[in-house]
Amino acid sequence: PTTTEMLNLTDVHSYYGHIHALKGISMTVNEGEIVALIGGNGAGKTTTLRTISGMMKPKHGTLTYMGQNAAGIPAHIIMGRGMSHVPEGRRIFKDLTVRENLEVGGYTVTDKAVIEQRIQEGFGFFPRLKERENQLGGTMSGGEQQMLAIARALMVNPKLLLLDEPSMGLSPLFVEAIFDIIVKLNKERGMTILLVEQNANMALEVAHRAYVMQTGEIKLSGKASDIAQDESVRKAYLGDE
Ligand code: ATP
């Protein structure tokens, strides 16, 4: 099978004011892959996703998405090209119902029938959202809000889905459910997924390839199964002594 590169970062540097958060990141995501980005607190994982989705402009380096420059292109334009970003901390609209949150997620979709079809698809992935269709987002549990945030991101039927810590703060049952959906989206829809996770064990289990970040740099990359066996990774992120 031929490999098509969907995302490419070459020597990307990003800053918050004077803070040099990404110090020359190079990585690729190919069509159809699940790629995991793991690493400790403050390593720069969230910043990498923000840079990719156009929320931050890299100061140096090249960033392409679907073969086109994406560096510093506004987030809504990148989204229009088929990239969806579920940020850390599930920013759902607390005062809107579950259904309304999904409708807002599909605001760039003009065909009402398509919007309805995607809402129903979202309910298919997350039956609990259907049960709670008219409940206010803010009154949903943490796990339910995470499901809603993912379902909302799926309203644009993205080619590339960026997920920032989808398992954060969730009970084991919900973690299981979220990872199942990630695998399903990839296998059944062919969706390409870039996954940032503190839960490195789970991330490496579902991912094809992985990158390990430390203080703004990529320290290690390779097949997820190889990274999971790496001794330094096991000690630092997988809880081995
Ligand atoms: P975590 O797993 O703790 O969320 P992370 O790997 O996602 O960490 P980032 O959030 O990307 O890391 O942070 C990378 C660096 O950039 C850190 O040193 C952090 O303090 C800094 N940083 C992040 N956001 C900001 C901001 N808004 N202003 C200033 N510095 C920031």
Coordinates of C-alpha atoms in Angstrom, one line a residue, residues 5-12 25-30 52 61-71 160 211:
E5 CA 1.5 12.0 4.2
M6 CA -1.3 14.0 5.7
L7 CA 0.6 16.2 8.1
N8 CA 4.3 17.2 8.2
L9 CA 6.1 19.3 10.7
T10 CA 9.8 20.1 10.0
D11 CA 11.9 21.9 12.6
V12 CA 8.8 23.8 14.0
I25 CA 9.7 19.6 16.3
S26 CA 9.7 17.3 13.3
M27 CA 7.0 14.7 12.8
T28 CA 4.7 13.2 10.2
V29 CA 1.2 11.7 10.3
N30 CA 0.2 9.5 7.4
I52 CA -1.0 22.2 14.0
G61 CA 9.9 25.8 10.5
T62 CA 7.5 24.3 8.0
L63 CA 4.1 22.9 8.7
T64 CA 2.0 21.3 5.9
Y65 CA -1.4 19.7 6.0
M66 CA -2.7 17.8 2.9
G67 CA 0.3 19.0 1.1
Q68 CA -0.5 22.7 1.7
N69 CA 1.1 25.2 4.0
A70 CA -0.7 25.3 7.3
A71 CA 1.6 27.5 9.4
L160 CA -7.7 14.4 10.6
Y211 CA 6.4 10.3 19.3

